[in-house]
Short mmCIF file of C-alpha atoms and ligand atoms in Angstrom, two decimals:
data_model
loop_
_atom_site.label_atom_id
_atom_site.label_comp_id
_atom_site.label_asym_id
_atom_site.label_seq_id
_atom_site.Cartn_x
_atom_site.Cartn_y
_atom_site.Cartn_z
CA UNK K 1 -97.39 4.27 30.32
CA UNK K 2 -93.84 5.38 29.80
CA UNK K 3 -92.51 8.69 31.05
CA UNK K 4 -92.46 11.84 28.98
CA UNK K 5 -90.65 15.07 29.76
CA UNK K 6 -94.02 16.74 30.24
CA UNK K 7 -95.40 14.05 32.55
CA UNK K 8 -92.29 14.08 34.74
CA UNK K 9 -92.26 17.86 34.83
CA UNK K 10 -95.87 17.84 35.95
CA UNK K 11 -95.24 15.22 38.65
CA UNK K 12 -92.08 17.05 39.69
CA UNK K 13 -93.81 20.39 40.04
CA UNK K 14 -96.26 18.84 42.49
CA UNK K 15 -93.53 17.84 44.92
CA UNK K 16 -90.44 19.95 44.10
CA UNK K 17 -90.49 23.77 43.72
CA UNK K 18 -90.54 24.36 39.97
CA UNK K 19 -90.04 20.62 39.48
CA UNK K 20 -86.28 21.05 39.75
CA UNK K 21 -83.51 21.03 42.32
CA UNK K 22 -81.71 24.10 40.95
CA UNK K 23 -83.77 26.97 39.49
CA UNK K 24 -82.13 27.33 36.05
CA UNK K 25 -83.14 23.78 35.16
CA UNK K 26 -86.82 24.76 35.10
CA UNK K 27 -86.43 26.53 31.71
CA UNK K 28 -88.06 29.62 33.22
CA UNK K 29 -86.06 32.13 31.21
CA UNK K 30 -86.27 30.26 27.88
CA UNK K 31 -89.77 28.83 28.22
CA UNK K 32 -90.96 25.34 27.44
CA UNK K 33 -90.58 21.99 29.14
CA UNK K 34 -87.21 20.84 30.43
CA UNK K 35 -85.87 17.56 29.11
CA UNK K 36 -85.54 14.94 31.83
CA UNK K 37 -82.29 13.04 31.47
CA UNK K 38 -82.36 9.29 31.33
CA UNK K 39 -78.64 8.79 30.80
CA UNK K 40 -75.56 10.46 29.39
CA UNK K 41 -72.51 9.24 27.55
CA UNK K 42 -69.49 11.23 26.32
CA UNK K 43 -70.77 14.37 24.55
CA UNK K 44 -74.40 13.23 24.66
CA UNK K 45 -77.35 13.33 27.02
CA UNK K 46 -80.46 11.26 26.31
CA UNK K 47 -83.85 12.28 27.59
CA UNK K 48 -86.61 10.00 28.84
CA UNK K 49 -88.27 10.15 25.42
CA UNK K 50 -85.18 8.68 23.78
CA UNK K 51 -83.96 11.93 22.19
CA UNK K 52 -80.23 12.45 22.01
CA UNK K 53 -78.62 15.86 22.47
CA UNK K 54 -75.06 17.02 21.99
CA UNK K 55 -74.58 18.44 25.46
CA UNK K 56 -72.89 21.78 26.17
CA UNK K 57 -74.29 22.03 29.67
CA UNK K 58 -72.08 19.20 30.91
CA UNK K 59 -73.44 19.73 34.41
CA UNK K 60 -72.24 23.39 34.15
CA UNK K 61 -68.65 22.28 34.00
CA UNK K 62 -67.91 19.18 36.05
CA UNK K 63 -68.06 16.69 33.17
CA UNK K 64 -64.94 18.04 31.49
CA UNK K 65 -63.99 14.57 30.16
CA UNK K 66 -67.51 14.04 28.85
CA UNK K 67 -70.24 12.06 30.57
CA UNK K 68 -69.63 8.64 32.09
CA UNK K 69 -65.94 8.56 31.26
CA UNK K 70 -64.87 4.90 31.68
CA UNK K 71 -61.96 5.75 34.00
CA UNK K 72 -64.12 7.92 36.23
CA UNK K 73 -66.84 5.28 36.36
CA UNK K 74 -64.29 2.57 37.18
CA UNK K 75 -62.85 4.69 39.98
CA UNK K 76 -66.30 5.32 41.46
CA UNK K 77 -67.27 1.64 41.20
CA UNK K 78 -64.05 0.55 42.84
CA UNK K 79 -64.43 3.12 45.62
CA UNK K 80 -68.08 2.25 46.21
CA UNK K 81 -67.33 -1.42 46.81
CA UNK K 82 -65.06 -0.33 49.67
CA UNK K 83 -67.72 1.78 51.37
CA UNK K 84 -69.28 5.14 50.59
CA UNK K 85 -68.40 7.30 53.60
CA UNK K 86 -66.33 6.75 56.75
CA UNK K 87 -65.97 9.89 58.82
CA UNK K 88 -62.26 9.10 59.01
CA UNK K 89 -59.44 10.30 56.75
CA UNK K 90 -58.39 8.44 53.60
CA UNK K 91 -55.34 8.32 51.35
CA UNK K 92 -57.27 9.79 48.39
CA UNK K 93 -57.99 12.97 50.34
CA UNK K 94 -54.26 13.43 50.81
CA UNK K 95 -53.61 12.51 47.18
CA UNK K 96 -56.08 14.99 45.72
CA UNK K 97 -54.75 17.76 47.97
CA UNK K 98 -51.21 16.89 46.85
CA UNK K 99 -52.32 16.90 43.22
CA UNK K 100 -54.15 20.22 43.41
CA UNK K 101 -51.50 22.04 45.44
CA UNK K 102 -48.80 20.79 43.06
CA UNK K 103 -50.66 22.30 40.09
CA UNK K 104 -51.62 25.68 41.52
CA UNK K 105 -48.75 27.99 42.36
CA UNK K 106 -49.13 29.45 45.86
CA UNK K 107 -51.84 27.00 46.92
CA UNK K 108 -50.15 25.12 49.75
CA UNK K 109 -52.98 23.70 51.84
CA UNK K 110 -56.63 23.05 51.20
CA UNK K 111 -59.81 21.65 52.63
CA UNK K 112 -62.36 19.56 50.79
CA UNK K 113 -66.04 20.42 51.14
CA UNK K 114 -69.12 19.23 49.27
CA UNK K 115 -69.99 22.09 46.90
CA UNK K 116 -68.76 25.36 45.46
CA UNK K 117 -71.19 27.20 47.70
CA UNK K 118 -69.61 25.65 50.76
CA UNK K 119 -66.14 26.42 49.43
CA UNK K 120 -66.91 30.12 48.97
CA UNK K 121 -68.71 30.34 52.30
CA UNK K 122 -65.78 28.74 54.12
CA UNK K 123 -63.20 30.83 52.29
CA UNK K 124 -65.00 34.03 53.36
CA UNK K 125 -65.08 32.87 56.97
CA UNK K 126 -61.39 32.09 56.76
CA UNK K 127 -60.57 35.51 55.31
CA UNK K 128 -62.62 37.25 58.00
CA UNK K 129 -61.04 35.15 60.72
CA UNK K 130 -57.52 35.68 59.45
CA UNK K 131 -57.86 39.44 58.98
CA UNK K 132 -60.16 40.16 61.91
CA UNK K 133 -62.24 42.34 59.56
CA UNK K 134 -65.91 42.08 58.62
CA UNK K 135 -66.56 43.56 55.21
CA UNK K 136 -66.41 41.66 51.96
CA UNK K 137 -66.44 43.07 48.47
CA UNK K 138 -67.94 41.26 45.51
CA UNK K 139 -68.58 42.19 41.91
CA UNK K 140 -72.01 42.54 40.32
CA UNK K 141 -72.77 39.56 38.10
CA UNK K 142 -70.24 37.29 39.77
CA UNK K 143 -71.73 34.20 41.35
CA UNK K 144 -70.21 32.57 44.41
CA UNK K 145 -72.92 30.08 45.29
CA UNK K 146 -76.00 30.67 47.39
CA UNK K 147 -74.54 31.76 50.73
CA UNK K 148 -76.64 34.63 52.17
CA UNK K 149 -73.91 37.24 52.16
CA UNK K 150 -72.86 36.48 48.58
CA UNK K 151 -76.24 36.36 46.84
CA UNK K 152 -76.53 40.10 46.26
CA UNK K 153 -76.14 41.04 42.60
CA UNK K 154 -75.37 37.43 41.81
CA UNK K 155 -75.03 36.08 38.29
CA UNK K 156 -76.27 32.72 36.99
CA UNK K 157 -79.82 31.76 38.05
CA UNK K 158 -80.34 34.85 40.21
CA UNK K 159 -79.73 37.05 37.19
CA UNK K 160 -81.92 34.81 35.03
CA UNK K 161 -84.82 35.30 37.39
CA UNK K 162 -84.24 39.05 37.34
CA UNK K 163 -83.55 39.06 41.07
CA UNK K 164 -81.18 41.49 42.77
CA UNK K 165 -80.57 38.96 45.48
CA UNK K 166 -82.85 36.66 47.42
CA UNK K 167 -85.76 36.99 49.77
CA UNK K 168 -85.06 35.39 53.11
CA UNK K 169 -81.66 37.07 53.36
CA UNK K 170 -81.61 39.47 56.29
CA UNK K 171 -80.33 43.02 56.07
CA UNK K 172 -77.77 41.98 58.67
CA UNK K 173 -76.44 39.19 56.45
CA UNK K 174 -75.58 41.61 53.68
CA UNK K 175 -74.72 44.76 55.56
CA UNK K 176 -71.06 43.79 55.36
CA UNK K 177 -71.22 43.01 51.63
CA UNK K 178 -70.11 45.73 49.24
CA UNK K 179 -70.99 45.30 45.55
CA UNK K 180 -68.84 46.91 42.87
CA UNK K 181 -68.99 46.84 39.07
CA UNK K 182 -66.85 44.14 37.41
CA UNK K 183 -63.73 45.21 35.57
CA UNK K 184 -63.21 48.43 37.51
CA UNK K 185 -60.76 48.35 40.40
CA UNK K 186 -62.80 49.60 43.35
CA UNK K 187 -61.61 51.59 46.30
CA UNK K 188 -60.51 49.14 48.96
CA UNK K 189 -60.06 50.34 52.51
CA UNK K 190 -58.92 48.75 55.73
CA UNK K 191 -62.41 47.62 56.73
CA UNK K 192 -62.43 45.04 53.95
CA UNK K 193 -61.45 41.48 54.82
CA UNK K 194 -61.61 40.04 51.34
CA UNK K 195 -62.30 40.91 47.73
CA UNK K 196 -64.07 38.01 46.00
CA UNK K 197 -63.77 37.77 42.26
CA UNK K 198 -64.38 35.34 39.45
CA UNK K 199 -61.06 35.87 37.64
CA UNK K 200 -62.97 35.20 34.43
CA UNK K 201 -66.63 35.96 35.02
CA UNK K 202 -68.56 32.94 33.77
CA UNK K 203 -71.97 33.40 35.39
CA UNK K 204 -73.09 36.49 33.44
CA UNK K 205 -72.24 34.89 30.15
CA UNK K 206 -68.50 34.90 29.72
CA UNK K 207 -66.84 38.21 30.58
CA UNK K 208 -63.04 38.20 30.63
CA UNK K 209 -61.15 40.48 32.98
CA UNK K 210 -60.04 43.74 31.35
CA UNK K 211 -56.28 44.17 31.07
CA UNK K 212 -54.96 45.37 34.41
CA UNK K 213 -58.13 44.53 36.38
CA UNK K 214 -56.79 41.53 38.30
CA UNK K 215 -53.39 43.18 38.70
CA UNK K 216 -55.15 46.29 40.03
CA UNK K 217 -57.12 44.22 42.53
CA UNK K 218 -53.92 42.58 43.74
CA UNK K 219 -52.28 45.96 44.30
CA UNK K 220 -55.31 47.52 45.97
CA UNK K 221 -55.71 44.52 48.30
CA UNK K 222 -52.04 44.61 49.23
CA UNK K 223 -52.21 48.32 49.97
CA UNK K 224 -55.23 47.85 52.28
CA UNK K 225 -54.14 44.58 53.85
CA UNK K 226 -57.23 42.85 52.41
CA UNK K 227 -57.21 39.35 51.03
CA UNK K 228 -57.89 38.60 47.39
CA UNK K 229 -60.08 35.56 46.76
CA UNK K 230 -60.22 33.92 43.35
CA UNK K 231 -63.42 31.97 42.97
CA UNK K 232 -62.17 29.33 40.57
CA UNK K 233 -65.18 27.05 40.85
CA UNK K 234 -65.53 27.26 37.06
CA UNK K 235 -62.05 28.26 35.94
CA UNK K 236 -60.14 25.93 38.25
CA UNK K 237 -58.70 22.94 36.37
CA UNK K 238 -60.70 23.96 33.27
CA UNK K 239 -58.75 27.00 32.11
CA UNK K 240 -55.33 25.35 32.41
CA UNK K 241 -53.40 23.23 34.92
CA UNK K 242 -52.60 26.08 37.27
CA UNK K 243 -55.84 28.05 36.91
CA UNK K 244 -56.28 31.79 36.68
CA UNK K 245 -53.13 32.57 38.68
CA UNK K 246 -51.06 30.78 36.04
CA UNK K 247 -53.07 32.22 33.13
CA UNK K 248 -53.00 35.84 34.24
CA UNK K 249 -49.88 35.85 36.38
CA UNK K 250 -51.77 37.23 39.38
CA UNK K 251 -51.84 35.25 42.60
CA UNK K 252 -54.74 35.50 45.04
CA UNK K 253 -54.47 34.85 48.79
CA UNK K 254 -57.37 32.43 48.90
CA UNK K 255 -58.93 30.13 46.30
CA UNK K 256 -62.14 28.24 46.03
CA UNK K 257 -62.80 25.36 43.69
CA UNK K 258 -65.64 23.02 42.77
CA UNK K 259 -67.17 21.60 39.60
CA UNK K 260 -64.26 19.92 37.74
CA UNK K 261 -62.49 18.68 40.87
CA UNK K 262 -65.31 16.30 41.81
CA UNK K 263 -65.31 14.49 38.48
CA UNK K 264 -69.11 14.87 38.44
CA UNK K 265 -69.63 14.08 42.12
CA UNK K 266 -70.39 16.70 44.77
CA UNK K 267 -67.11 18.24 45.86
CA UNK K 268 -65.60 21.65 46.43
CA UNK K 269 -62.43 22.90 48.04
CA UNK K 270 -60.90 26.04 49.44
CA UNK K 271 -57.26 26.71 50.06
CA UNK K 272 -54.48 29.21 50.55
CA UNK K 273 -50.91 29.42 51.77
CA UNK K 274 -49.91 27.25 54.73
CA UNK K 275 -49.84 30.36 56.89
CA UNK K 276 -53.38 31.43 56.03
CA UNK K 277 -54.79 27.90 56.21
CA UNK K 278 -53.27 27.52 59.67
CA UNK K 279 -56.22 29.59 60.89
CA UNK K 280 -58.55 26.67 60.12
CA UNK K 281 -59.55 24.31 62.95
CA UNK K 282 -58.03 22.18 64.40
CA UNK K 283 -54.89 24.32 63.79
CA UNK K 284 -56.67 27.63 64.39
CA UNK K 285 -59.91 29.20 65.46
CA UNK K 286 -61.83 29.31 62.17
CA UNK K 287 -64.27 26.42 62.37
CA UNK K 288 -65.36 24.44 59.34
CA UNK K 289 -66.40 20.81 59.10
CA UNK K 290 -68.42 18.33 57.07
CA UNK K 291 -69.88 14.84 57.57
CA UNK K 292 -69.38 13.99 53.89
CA UNK K 293 -66.28 16.17 53.30
CA UNK K 294 -63.59 14.29 51.42
CA UNK K 295 -66.15 11.67 50.42
CA UNK K 296 -64.38 8.59 49.03
CA UNK K 297 -66.49 8.38 45.86
CA UNK K 298 -65.95 12.07 45.11
CA UNK K 299 -62.19 11.98 45.71
CA UNK K 300 -61.87 8.85 43.54
CA UNK K 301 -63.83 10.49 40.71
CA UNK K 302 -61.92 13.76 41.07
CA UNK K 303 -58.53 12.08 40.99
CA UNK K 304 -59.50 10.03 37.93
CA UNK K 305 -60.61 13.21 36.15
CA UNK K 306 -57.51 15.20 37.12
CA UNK K 307 -55.28 12.43 35.79
CA UNK K 308 -56.62 13.16 32.31
CA UNK K 309 -56.21 16.91 32.62
CA UNK K 310 -52.77 17.28 31.13
CA UNK K 311 -51.31 20.21 29.22
CA UNK K 312 -52.29 18.34 26.03
CA UNK K 313 -55.86 17.94 27.26
CA UNK K 314 -56.20 21.69 27.82
CA UNK K 315 -54.81 22.33 24.34
CA UNK K 316 -57.37 19.90 22.90
CA UNK K 317 -60.21 21.53 24.82
CA UNK K 318 -59.08 24.97 23.68
CA UNK K 319 -58.99 23.76 20.09
CA UNK K 320 -62.63 22.59 20.35
CA UNK K 321 -63.74 25.85 21.93
CA UNK K 322 -61.91 27.82 19.24
CA UNK K 323 -63.55 25.85 16.43
CA UNK K 324 -66.96 26.37 17.97
CA UNK K 325 -66.26 30.06 18.43
CA UNK K 326 -65.05 30.57 14.86
CA UNK K 327 -67.64 28.33 13.23
CA UNK K 328 -70.57 29.81 15.09
CA UNK K 329 -69.33 33.37 14.62
CA UNK K 330 -69.07 32.76 10.86
CA UNK K 331 -72.61 31.32 10.85
CA UNK K 332 -73.99 34.40 12.61
CA UNK K 333 -72.03 36.76 10.36
CA UNK K 334 -73.36 35.02 7.25
CA UNK K 335 -76.91 35.30 8.56
CA UNK K 336 -76.40 38.93 9.56
CA UNK K 337 -77.10 38.17 13.23
CA UNK K 338 -75.29 40.39 15.75
CA UNK K 339 -73.44 37.96 18.00
CA UNK K 340 -70.16 37.78 19.86
CA UNK K 341 -68.57 34.67 21.32
CA UNK K 342 -66.05 35.70 23.99
CA UNK K 343 -63.42 33.05 24.64
CA UNK K 344 -60.53 32.65 27.05
CA UNK K 345 -58.65 29.44 26.28
CA UNK K 346 -61.22 26.65 26.58
CA UNK K 347 -63.88 28.90 28.17
CA UNK K 348 -66.55 30.08 25.77
CA UNK K 349 -69.62 32.28 25.98
CA UNK K 350 -72.21 33.80 23.65
CA UNK K 351 -74.02 37.13 23.55
CA UNK K 352 -76.43 38.39 20.92
CA UNK K 353 -75.02 41.88 20.59
CA UNK K 354 -72.39 43.78 18.61
CA UNK K 355 -69.81 44.38 21.29
CA UNK K 356 -68.65 42.00 23.99
CA UNK K 357 -70.04 43.00 27.42
CA UNK K 358 -67.52 44.06 30.06
CA UNK K 359 -69.70 44.19 33.18
CA UNK K 360 -73.06 43.09 34.56
CA UNK K 361 -75.04 45.98 33.09
CA UNK K 362 -73.78 45.40 29.57
CA UNK K 363 -74.10 41.62 30.02
CA UNK K 364 -77.70 42.01 31.19
CA UNK K 365 -78.59 44.24 28.26
CA UNK K 366 -77.27 41.59 25.89
CA UNK K 367 -78.65 38.58 27.77
CA UNK K 368 -82.16 39.92 28.17
CA UNK K 369 -82.79 41.18 24.62
CA UNK K 370 -84.95 38.19 23.78
CA UNK K 371 -82.71 36.51 21.20
CA UNK K 372 -81.18 33.80 23.37
CA UNK K 373 -84.42 31.88 24.09
CA UNK K 374 -85.11 31.61 20.35
CA UNK K 375 -81.57 30.49 19.66
CA UNK K 376 -81.71 28.03 22.53
CA UNK K 377 -84.92 26.37 21.31
CA UNK K 378 -83.75 26.32 17.70
CA UNK K 379 -80.63 24.48 18.80
CA UNK K 380 -82.53 22.16 21.15
CA UNK K 381 -84.93 21.24 18.34
CA UNK K 382 -81.86 20.24 16.32
CA UNK K 383 -80.46 18.07 19.08
CA UNK K 384 -78.01 20.55 20.63
CA UNK K 385 -78.41 21.22 24.36
CA UNK K 386 -77.14 24.60 25.51
CA UNK K 387 -77.74 25.95 29.00
CA UNK K 388 -81.37 27.06 29.42
CA UNK K 389 -80.36 30.61 30.25
CA UNK K 390 -78.34 33.39 28.65
CA UNK K 391 -76.13 33.91 31.71
CA UNK K 392 -74.34 30.57 31.50
CA UNK K 393 -71.20 29.59 29.62
CA UNK K 394 -70.89 27.00 26.84
CA UNK K 395 -69.09 23.89 28.03
CA UNK K 396 -67.55 21.66 25.39
CA UNK K 397 -65.89 18.54 26.84
CA UNK K 398 -62.95 16.43 25.78
CA UNK K 399 -65.48 13.91 24.46
CA UNK K 400 -66.82 16.34 21.86
CA UNK K 401 -65.28 15.09 18.60
CA UNK K 402 -65.08 16.62 15.12
CA UNK K 403 -68.47 15.24 14.21
CA UNK K 404 -70.23 16.85 17.18
CA UNK K 405 -68.49 20.19 16.66
CA UNK K 406 -69.39 20.20 12.96
CA UNK K 407 -72.99 19.23 13.70
CA UNK K 408 -73.20 22.05 16.24
CA UNK K 409 -71.91 24.63 13.78
CA UNK K 410 -74.26 23.35 11.05
CA UNK K 411 -77.24 23.57 13.42
CA UNK K 412 -76.12 27.05 14.46
CA UNK K 413 -76.10 28.16 10.80
CA UNK K 414 -79.67 26.86 10.35
CA UNK K 415 -80.90 28.55 13.51
CA UNK K 416 -79.04 31.79 12.75
CA UNK K 417 -80.96 32.04 9.48
CA UNK K 418 -84.23 32.02 11.45
CA UNK K 419 -83.31 34.70 14.02
C1 LIG F 501 -71.13 27.04 40.38
C2 LIG F 501 -70.39 28.11 41.07
C3 LIG F 501 -70.38 28.22 42.47
C4 LIG F 501 -71.26 27.36 43.35
O1 LIG F 501 -70.95 26.02 43.26
P1 LIG F 501 -72.08 24.94 43.68
O2 LIG F 501 -71.34 23.63 43.61
O3 LIG F 501 -73.17 25.08 42.68
O4 LIG F 501 -72.51 25.27 45.05
C5 LIG F 501 -69.57 29.16 43.05
N1 LIG F 501 -68.79 29.96 42.31
C6 LIG F 501 -68.77 29.90 40.96
C7 LIG F 501 -67.86 30.78 40.19
C8 LIG F 501 -69.59 28.98 40.30
O5 LIG F 501 -69.60 28.95 38.96
#
């Protein structure tokens, strides 16, 4: 008997918590049975039942060129034939660091790790080591991966499950974490090592920074001698070549990256100025390591992806996001459905409310009002795969052509009429 989504979900739930390896995938907040992917190609994913979906999950960002891009696949194939992991340095690790540091102003040195979580965790350790201070400040609704100290008031799946943080995190692990509301410059004193921020919040839906917010953080950090960390795991190499620092004209002290830079393979990175990165072992006393760090398949895939990410590519991605934004907004307006689609360049989000949220509380009110699950299933029934949760962004890729964008807007108009 051939597989169905339901049969795989049932088998999966017997041996994997929730049947999935990352909570959001279980469809808990939208209900129903997750589709199990059989393969993906360009803008499409195909499930095990042979259904095709226009995919706006795109692995939550990494597949910016679309799925199975021929150049990325060729690079991975070529790398794999030469071995899959060495535990010794390679040219491609140097090349990707050269490429990334050449694009991001102020980023002079970096380390490759295997996920965004690891990048954020390592960047925090670096900031604490370099400043000799303990406290970190994060913003409610921002997500920095699942490190203990950063899970409090996290966005993404934590928010979807209605959790304030996570069980299993000790009071000690979070006693040095201060949580502040997004888009308000908090008081920063000399006990704070680092202020962590998503320069565009993309894990509580999409919430752009208010004018002056990032500038205010920069000033407040400078005044207190604290470091400013931009978590660019989503925005990095998706927003524009140089990331949020280029877009907003505000430079952090420390960056972390992930998602896009691995070309769909597991990779993250953190970096800073040469001076700050000199605290990292073997140059300094901040230890960080990884058996699979700088993995040859991941660096090959990442380099192949970055090669396509030109100024023209970002313009093309922005054009797609803009058409989706305008087309879907018009569809909702026609149907009399209260909806806003915040957009910053190629980054797009959706909220079923009248006014765009500016922080976690307003984002939660909009995300949890019950409309998104109905919209999600209406779209899925029409062959459009959005993220199975209202706290995620919409990710068009460079493989989404006119036909897919038009089909998405047409489906949106049909669904809007039913809401
Ligand atoms: C996805 C994400 C992370 C965590 O990355 P993983 O690769 O899932 O560990 C961290 N920060 C932000 C902003 C993210 O969107």
